[in-house]
Short mmCIF file of C-alpha atoms in Angstrom, two decimals:
data_model
loop_
_atom_site.label_atom_id
_atom_site.label_comp_id
_atom_site.label_asym_id
_atom_site.label_seq_id
_atom_site.Cartn_x
_atom_site.Cartn_y
_atom_site.Cartn_z
CA MET A 252 -5.80 30.72 -2.44
CA LYS A 253 -3.23 29.58 -4.44
CA HIS A 254 -4.73 26.25 -3.72
CA LEU A 255 -1.24 25.79 -4.34
CA THR A 256 -0.68 27.49 -1.11
CA TYR A 257 -3.95 26.46 0.30
CA TYR A 258 -3.70 22.85 0.78
CA ILE A 259 -0.69 22.48 -1.16
CA ILE A 260 1.83 25.18 -0.42
CA GLY A 261 3.33 26.22 -3.68
CA PHE A 262 4.99 24.67 -6.67
CA LEU A 263 7.45 21.80 -6.85
CA SER A 264 8.98 20.44 -10.04
CA LEU A 265 10.42 17.01 -10.84
CA PHE A 266 13.07 17.13 -13.52
CA PHE A 267 14.30 13.94 -15.15
CA VAL A 268 17.75 14.53 -16.56
CA VAL A 269 19.48 12.37 -19.14
CA SER A 270 23.15 12.14 -18.35
CA CYS A 271 26.09 9.80 -18.94
CA SER A 272 28.42 8.25 -16.44
CA SER A 273 30.56 5.13 -16.16
CA THR A 274 30.67 2.80 -13.15
CA ASP A 275 29.83 -0.82 -12.32
CA PRO A 276 26.49 -1.30 -14.15
CA LYS A 277 25.32 -3.81 -11.54
CA ALA A 278 26.14 -1.69 -8.50
CA TYR A 279 23.25 -1.47 -6.05
CA ASN A 280 23.15 1.22 -3.37
CA VAL A 281 19.72 2.38 -2.21
CA ASP A 282 19.06 4.47 0.90
CA SER A 283 17.13 2.46 3.48
CA GLU A 284 14.20 4.91 3.38
CA PHE A 285 13.65 4.15 -0.31
CA GLU A 286 14.26 0.41 -0.11
CA PRO A 287 10.65 -0.70 0.62
CA TYR A 288 9.36 1.28 -2.37
CA VAL A 289 12.12 0.00 -4.66
CA GLN A 290 11.43 -3.60 -3.68
CA LYS A 291 7.71 -3.14 -4.25
CA PHE A 292 8.42 -1.69 -7.71
CA LEU A 293 10.61 -4.67 -8.60
CA GLN A 294 8.01 -7.14 -7.33
CA ASP A 295 5.15 -5.41 -9.13
CA ALA A 296 7.24 -5.45 -12.32
CA LYS A 297 7.56 -9.24 -12.08
CA THR A 298 3.78 -9.51 -11.85
CA TYR A 299 3.71 -8.09 -15.37
CA GLY A 300 6.60 -10.15 -16.73
CA GLN A 301 9.41 -7.64 -16.22
CA ASN A 302 12.47 -8.64 -14.19
CA TYR A 303 15.01 -5.97 -13.33
CA ASP A 304 16.89 -7.91 -10.63
CA SER A 305 20.06 -8.09 -12.72
CA LEU A 306 20.23 -4.33 -13.16
CA GLY A 307 22.01 -2.02 -10.77
CA LEU A 308 20.53 1.06 -9.12
CA ILE A 309 21.84 4.02 -7.17
CA MET A 310 19.13 5.90 -5.26
CA ARG A 311 20.16 8.51 -2.74
CA PHE A 312 19.13 11.72 -1.03
CA ALA A 313 20.35 15.01 -2.43
CA ASN A 314 19.82 18.68 -1.74
CA LEU A 315 18.33 19.61 -5.09
CA SER A 316 17.84 23.21 -6.16
CA ASP A 317 15.16 25.09 -8.09
CA ASN A 318 12.32 23.21 -6.37
CA VAL A 319 13.43 19.92 -7.90
CA ALA A 320 12.09 16.87 -6.04
CA GLY A 321 13.77 14.12 -8.03
CA LEU A 322 16.35 13.45 -10.73
CA CYS A 323 16.60 10.26 -12.80
CA TYR A 324 19.81 9.86 -14.79
CA VAL A 325 18.47 7.27 -17.21
CA ASN A 326 21.64 6.81 -19.28
CA ARG A 327 23.96 6.22 -16.36
CA GLN A 328 25.15 2.71 -15.64
CA PRO A 329 23.71 1.88 -13.22
CA ILE A 330 20.60 4.04 -13.34
CA THR A 331 20.97 6.80 -10.75
CA ILE A 332 18.08 8.53 -8.98
CA GLU A 333 18.32 11.45 -6.56
CA ILE A 334 15.48 12.53 -4.27
CA ASP A 335 15.39 15.92 -2.62
CA ARG A 336 15.73 15.38 1.12
CA THR A 337 13.63 18.40 2.15
CA TYR A 338 10.72 17.39 -0.06
CA TRP A 339 10.80 13.76 1.08
CA ASN A 340 10.89 14.67 4.76
CA SER A 341 7.95 17.04 4.30
CA ILE A 342 5.62 14.25 3.12
CA SER A 343 3.40 13.19 5.99
CA GLY A 344 -0.21 12.45 6.85
CA PRO A 345 -2.48 9.49 6.10
CA ASN A 346 -1.52 9.46 2.40
CA GLU A 347 2.23 9.54 3.04
CA THR A 348 3.01 6.04 1.76
CA ASN A 349 1.08 6.50 -1.47
CA ILE A 350 2.69 9.87 -2.25
CA LYS A 351 6.19 8.50 -1.66
CA GLU A 352 5.45 5.37 -3.67
CA ASP A 353 4.06 7.45 -6.53
CA LEU A 354 7.26 9.54 -6.58
CA ILE A 355 9.60 6.52 -6.54
CA PHE A 356 7.54 4.60 -9.10
CA HIS A 357 7.47 7.63 -11.42
CA GLU A 358 11.25 8.01 -11.22
CA MET A 359 11.92 4.30 -11.65
CA GLY A 360 9.37 4.25 -14.47
CA HIS A 361 11.72 6.52 -16.41
CA GLY A 362 14.77 4.44 -15.53
CA PHE A 363 13.65 0.82 -15.92
CA PRO A 364 10.69 0.39 -18.32
CA LYS A 365 11.98 3.59 -19.98
CA ARG A 366 8.62 5.35 -19.83
CA SER A 367 8.31 8.91 -21.08
CA HIS A 368 5.75 11.42 -19.88
CA ILE A 369 2.17 10.89 -21.00
CA ASN A 370 -0.49 13.51 -20.27
CA ASN A 371 -3.66 11.82 -21.48
CA SER A 372 -6.76 11.63 -19.29
CA LEU A 373 -9.32 8.91 -18.61
CA LYS A 374 -13.01 9.49 -19.29
CA ASN A 375 -13.66 10.74 -15.76
CA GLY A 376 -10.78 13.23 -15.90
CA ASP A 377 -8.20 11.25 -13.92
CA TRP A 378 -4.72 11.16 -15.37
CA LYS A 379 -4.21 8.04 -17.49
CA SER A 380 -0.80 7.30 -16.04
CA ILE A 381 1.43 8.11 -13.09
CA MET A 382 3.91 9.10 -15.80
CA CYS A 383 2.18 12.42 -16.41
CA GLY A 384 4.50 15.41 -16.33
CA ASP A 385 6.25 18.15 -18.23
CA GLU A 386 3.94 20.93 -19.44
CA LEU A 387 0.46 19.78 -18.45
CA PRO A 388 -2.72 20.73 -20.34
CA ASN A 389 -5.21 23.31 -19.04
CA GLY A 390 -2.95 24.39 -16.19
CA ARG A 391 -3.54 21.18 -14.27
CA GLU A 392 -1.31 19.83 -11.54
CA PRO A 393 0.31 16.37 -11.85
CA ASN A 394 -1.35 15.03 -8.70
CA ILE A 395 -2.42 11.42 -9.27
CA ASN A 396 -5.17 9.84 -7.19
CA TYR A 397 -2.77 6.99 -6.51
CA ARG A 398 -4.70 5.31 -3.72
CA GLY A 399 -7.73 3.18 -2.95
CA PHE A 400 -9.43 1.35 -5.80
CA ARG A 401 -7.45 3.29 -8.44
CA LYS A 402 -4.01 2.12 -7.39
CA ASP A 403 -4.01 -1.33 -9.05
CA TYR A 404 -4.86 0.24 -12.40
CA TYR A 405 -2.00 2.75 -12.21
CA ILE A 406 0.52 0.02 -11.39
CA LYS A 407 -0.75 -2.10 -14.30
CA GLU A 408 -0.56 0.86 -16.69
CA LEU A 409 2.99 1.65 -15.59
CA PHE A 410 4.26 -1.77 -16.64
CA THR A 411 1.94 -2.58 -19.56
CA GLN A 412 0.96 0.81 -21.04
CA THR A 413 -2.56 -0.56 -21.27
CA ASN A 414 -5.19 1.46 -23.12
CA GLU A 415 -7.96 -0.26 -21.20
CA GLU A 416 -10.34 2.14 -19.46
CA PRO A 417 -10.82 1.01 -15.85
CA SER A 418 -14.44 0.47 -14.82
CA TRP A 419 -14.29 3.24 -12.22
CA SER A 420 -13.53 5.82 -14.93
CA ASN A 421 -16.95 5.16 -16.52
CA TYR A 422 -18.92 4.86 -13.30
CA VAL A 423 -22.10 6.91 -12.81
CA PRO A 424 -23.98 6.33 -9.51
CA ASP A 425 -27.75 6.05 -9.27
CA PHE A 426 -29.22 7.63 -6.15
CA SER A 427 -32.73 8.01 -7.54
CA GLY A 428 -34.17 5.85 -4.77
CA ILE A 429 -32.34 7.40 -1.85
CA GLN A 430 -34.35 9.16 0.84
CA GLU A 431 -32.69 12.19 2.36
CA ASN A 432 -33.95 14.50 5.08
CA ASP A 433 -33.32 18.24 5.14
CA ILE A 434 -30.86 19.18 7.86
CA LEU A 435 -30.06 22.75 6.86
CA TYR A 436 -31.02 25.36 4.28
CA SER A 437 -29.17 28.66 4.54
CA ASP A 438 -29.64 31.72 2.36
CA ALA A 439 -30.07 35.49 2.72
CA GLN A 440 -33.17 34.89 4.85
CA THR A 441 -31.23 32.99 7.51
CA PRO A 442 -28.50 35.40 8.68
CA ASN A 443 -28.07 33.45 11.91
CA HIS A 444 -26.39 30.69 9.89
CA TRP A 445 -23.72 32.99 8.49
CA PHE A 446 -20.67 34.65 9.93
CA ILE A 447 -21.82 38.29 10.07
CA THR A 448 -19.25 40.90 11.08
CA ILE A 449 -18.82 44.59 11.50
CA PRO A 450 -16.41 45.43 8.65
CA ASN A 451 -12.84 45.44 9.92
CA GLU A 452 -9.31 45.07 8.59
CA GLU A 453 -9.58 41.29 8.32
CA TYR A 454 -13.10 40.21 7.35
CA SER A 455 -16.49 41.48 6.29
CA GLY A 456 -19.56 39.24 6.39
CA ARG A 457 -22.95 40.64 5.40
CA ILE A 458 -26.27 40.07 3.63
CA GLU A 459 -26.36 42.06 0.39
CA ASN A 460 -28.59 41.88 -2.72
CA ASN A 461 -30.22 38.70 -1.45
CA GLN A 462 -26.87 36.95 -1.07
CA TYR A 463 -24.49 36.20 1.76
CA VAL A 464 -21.26 38.05 1.01
CA PHE A 465 -18.02 37.34 2.82
CA GLU A 466 -14.82 39.23 2.15
CA ASN A 467 -11.47 37.90 3.28
CA LYS A 468 -9.13 40.90 3.43
CA THR A 469 -6.21 39.01 4.94
CA GLU A 470 -3.19 37.41 3.31
CA THR A 471 -4.32 34.04 4.67
CA ASP A 472 -6.54 31.40 3.10
CA VAL A 473 -9.41 30.55 5.43
CA PHE A 474 -12.03 27.99 6.26
CA LEU A 475 -15.38 29.76 6.67
CA PRO A 476 -17.89 27.65 8.63
CA ILE A 477 -21.66 27.61 8.45
CA LYS A 478 -23.17 28.17 11.89
CA PHE A 479 -25.50 25.33 12.85
CA ASN A 480 -25.63 22.24 15.02
CA GLY A 481 -23.39 20.15 12.83
CA LEU A 482 -24.07 16.74 11.37
CA ASP A 483 -21.49 14.11 12.24
CA ILE A 484 -19.85 13.58 8.85
CA ARG A 485 -19.20 9.92 9.59
CA ASN A 486 -22.87 9.61 8.66
CA ASP A 487 -24.15 9.87 5.10
CA PHE A 488 -24.98 13.36 3.84
CA TYR A 489 -25.49 15.58 0.80
CA TYR A 490 -24.00 19.10 0.80
CA GLU A 491 -24.78 21.61 -1.97
CA VAL A 492 -23.80 25.25 -2.47
CA SER A 493 -24.54 27.89 -5.11
CA ALA A 494 -21.79 30.52 -5.12
CA ARG A 495 -19.38 32.72 -7.03
CA LEU A 496 -15.85 33.85 -6.15
CA GLN A 497 -14.47 37.29 -6.90
CA THR A 498 -10.69 37.53 -6.94
CA GLU A 499 -8.03 39.24 -9.02
CA ASN A 500 -6.11 36.00 -9.48
CA ASN A 501 -7.90 33.46 -11.67
CA ASN A 502 -5.75 30.68 -10.24
CA GLU A 503 -7.17 31.11 -6.73
CA TYR A 504 -9.45 28.31 -5.49
CA PHE A 505 -12.80 28.38 -3.69
CA GLY A 506 -14.92 25.44 -2.67
CA ILE A 507 -16.89 23.47 -0.14
CA SER A 508 -15.29 21.71 2.79
CA MET A 509 -16.27 19.68 5.79
CA GLY A 510 -14.53 18.00 8.69
CA ASP A 511 -12.96 18.57 12.08
CA THR A 512 -11.69 22.08 12.86
CA THR A 513 -10.44 21.42 16.36
CA LYS A 514 -6.76 22.31 16.62
CA SER A 515 -5.67 18.88 17.83
CA ALA A 516 -7.55 16.94 15.14
CA TRP A 517 -7.67 19.31 12.16
CA SER A 518 -8.93 17.42 9.11
CA ILE A 519 -10.82 19.11 6.29
CA HIS A 520 -12.00 17.33 3.14
CA TYR A 521 -12.14 19.88 0.36
CA TYR A 522 -13.59 20.19 -3.14
CA SER A 523 -12.47 23.42 -4.77
CA PHE A 524 -12.27 25.06 -8.17
CA ASN A 525 -10.95 28.23 -9.78
CA LYS A 526 -11.82 30.49 -12.71
CA THR A 527 -9.57 28.53 -15.05
CA LYS A 528 -11.92 25.55 -14.48
CA ASN A 529 -9.35 23.56 -12.54
CA ILE A 530 -10.46 21.44 -9.60
CA LEU A 531 -8.62 20.15 -6.55
CA ILE A 532 -9.96 17.35 -4.33
CA GLY A 533 -8.21 16.28 -1.16
CA GLU A 534 -7.87 16.26 2.61
CA SER A 535 -5.93 18.89 4.54
CA SER A 536 -3.59 16.65 6.54
CA CYS A 537 -2.22 15.09 3.34
CA ARG A 538 0.89 16.54 1.71
CA GLN A 539 -0.94 17.43 -1.50
CA SER A 540 -4.37 17.14 -3.08
CA PHE A 541 -5.50 13.68 -4.16
CA VAL A 542 -6.10 14.82 -7.70
CA SER A 543 -6.14 17.82 -10.03
CA LEU A 544 -8.99 17.85 -12.58
CA TYR A 545 -10.35 20.11 -15.30
CA ASN A 546 -14.02 20.62 -16.19
CA GLU A 547 -15.35 22.75 -19.05
CA GLY A 548 -18.77 22.71 -17.38
CA LEU A 549 -17.71 25.26 -14.77
CA SER A 550 -18.60 28.91 -15.34
CA GLU A 551 -15.85 31.51 -15.12
CA THR A 552 -18.16 34.45 -14.40
CA GLU A 553 -21.54 33.10 -13.22
CA ASP A 554 -22.64 31.22 -10.12
CA ASN A 555 -21.73 27.54 -9.95
CA ILE A 556 -23.57 24.85 -8.04
CA ILE A 557 -21.17 22.38 -6.48
CA ALA A 558 -22.21 19.45 -4.32
CA LEU A 559 -20.76 16.51 -2.48
CA ARG A 560 -22.51 13.36 -1.31
CA LYS A 561 -21.12 10.89 1.21
CA LYS A 562 -22.52 7.38 0.97
CA ALA A 563 -20.86 4.67 3.06
CA ASP A 564 -17.10 4.93 2.42
CA THR A 565 -17.29 6.94 -0.81
CA LEU A 566 -17.56 10.64 -1.66
CA TYR A 567 -19.41 11.66 -4.84
CA TYR A 568 -18.77 15.06 -6.44
CA TYR A 569 -21.23 17.09 -8.56
CA GLN A 570 -21.03 20.27 -10.62
CA ASN A 571 -24.03 22.24 -11.86
CA GLY A 572 -26.36 19.29 -11.44
CA ASN A 573 -24.13 16.65 -13.01
CA PHE A 574 -22.19 13.84 -11.36
CA TYR A 575 -18.49 14.39 -11.95
CA TYR A 576 -16.18 12.24 -9.81
CA HIS A 577 -16.03 9.78 -6.94
CA ASN A 578 -13.40 9.08 -4.34
CA ASP A 579 -13.09 6.40 -1.66
CA LEU A 580 -12.38 7.02 2.01
CA VAL A 581 -10.90 3.66 2.94
CA ASP A 582 -7.42 4.94 3.81
CA ILE A 583 -8.28 8.57 4.64
CA PRO A 584 -10.07 9.36 7.92
CA ILE A 585 -13.24 11.41 7.89
CA HIS A 586 -14.52 12.89 11.13
CA GLY A 587 -15.90 16.07 12.60
CA ASN A 588 -19.16 17.97 12.25
CA CYS A 589 -18.27 21.27 10.61
CA PHE A 590 -19.47 22.28 7.13
CA GLY A 591 -18.28 25.39 5.36
CA PHE A 592 -16.16 26.88 2.61
CA THR A 593 -12.52 27.29 1.78
CA MET A 594 -11.56 30.60 0.23
CA PRO A 595 -8.35 32.37 -0.73
CA ALA A 596 -6.71 35.46 0.67
CA LYS A 597 -7.85 38.82 -0.68
CA SER A 598 -11.12 37.52 -2.12
CA THR A 599 -14.89 37.84 -1.84
CA VAL A 600 -17.44 35.04 -2.11
CA TYR A 601 -21.12 35.53 -3.00
CA ILE A 602 -23.30 32.68 -1.73
CA ASN A 603 -26.90 32.17 -2.85
CA TYR A 604 -27.59 29.21 -0.62
CA ALA A 605 -26.13 26.20 1.14
CA LYS A 606 -28.13 23.08 1.94
CA ILE A 607 -27.34 19.89 3.78
CA LYS A 608 -29.35 16.67 3.77
CA SER A 609 -28.93 13.37 5.56
CA SER A 610 -30.11 9.96 4.41
CA SER A 611 -32.82 8.17 6.39
CA GLU A 612 -30.36 5.49 7.54
CA SER A 613 -28.22 8.07 9.28
CA GLY A 614 -28.95 11.35 10.92
CA MET A 615 -27.11 11.53 14.20
CA LYS A 616 -26.31 15.14 15.01
CA MET A 617 -23.41 16.41 17.01
CA ALA A 618 -23.67 19.93 18.40
CA PHE A 619 -20.84 22.41 18.23
CA GLU A 620 -19.35 23.41 21.55
CA SER A 621 -20.75 26.89 20.96
CA THR A 622 -21.71 28.47 17.66
CA ASP A 623 -20.74 31.92 18.89
CA LYS A 624 -17.10 30.80 18.93
CA ILE A 625 -17.00 29.91 15.25
CA ARG A 626 -14.48 31.99 13.34
CA PRO A 627 -12.73 31.83 10.00
CA ILE A 628 -9.79 29.49 10.42
CA PRO A 629 -6.47 29.73 8.56
CA ILE A 630 -5.90 26.75 6.31
CA PRO A 631 -2.71 24.72 6.94
CA THR A 632 -0.19 24.99 4.16
CA TYR A 633 0.75 22.09 1.87
CA ARG A 634 2.75 21.69 -1.27
CA THR A 635 2.18 19.86 -4.51
CA SER A 636 4.61 18.35 -6.97
CA LYS A 637 4.95 19.43 -10.54
CA TYR A 638 6.69 17.21 -13.03
CA LYS A 639 8.81 18.56 -15.84
CA GLN A 640 11.16 16.78 -18.18
#
């Protein structure tokens, strides 16, 4: 799926243009929709000893072309910033405020503290700064996990250019003492857990060579559920899958997902990767993925084991037996009882097994309305932002 059409819709670029103009350098004219973010930027700057109150600013909507989301004219007096109206209006969902703040802070970061792009990474793979952009390494996206416990660090880095590694970038959890009960183990010997079909123009699901094989022949990315009496994902769980994706496009993403697939409350948390070893982590109702990562430990041609553990209000991500990343759920809802996979259009996935466990402190089950109604579900479309200077 072009996970850039999967959860994210496509490509969007932010260009920061240096230009010259002459006007009152202290003029201040900011659209009311941007004002709360501008004032927060100015207040946060003061926290770190930077006062821009005497400087002017023009910030307005524009209809920008070529998929441009924002323009910062850093040499104009006053600094002038334009935000694409279509892009701004398309940002919605539980992470709306953070995405908009990230955009405004990035633009103002060019204009006021005069920050340039920086594409370094922290030890855990997160971008070092919200000022990442331009041509990014390893084909990554510029999506910053600008939320939860990470947000304070990114604001501090913006105004101080600190080289301090935040504690969460070195964190490795210890679950050696946790007790988890088996809820589900699905493989080629349990065909009742898989979506088996008579081959048709859209899908083909079958057991073949001791694997579950599902082919998506459509032009639509899909969510493919496992058929079982689902575990309420508000409880703690561990979900692991061994699988391999076959697709002609190495940039297409496949991964594990869980959440609520009812039409009125659609919310899927996803953890996906592609053959170029890029990773996207996010939630489907948000405008774009939380973060884009890169991991050399992923295999391009062999099976990969990917896993996700929920413990309290945190999700922990694993690849081929190793802890990789963690993400908090404080500001993003998690609900539903459906576990499955996200896969791109025109692709085939080969699954060795899927297993789900629940910790001893939680284990409440919630049955599906009817497992015989489970079908592949088209993934809603979202768009990311790509920064270029």
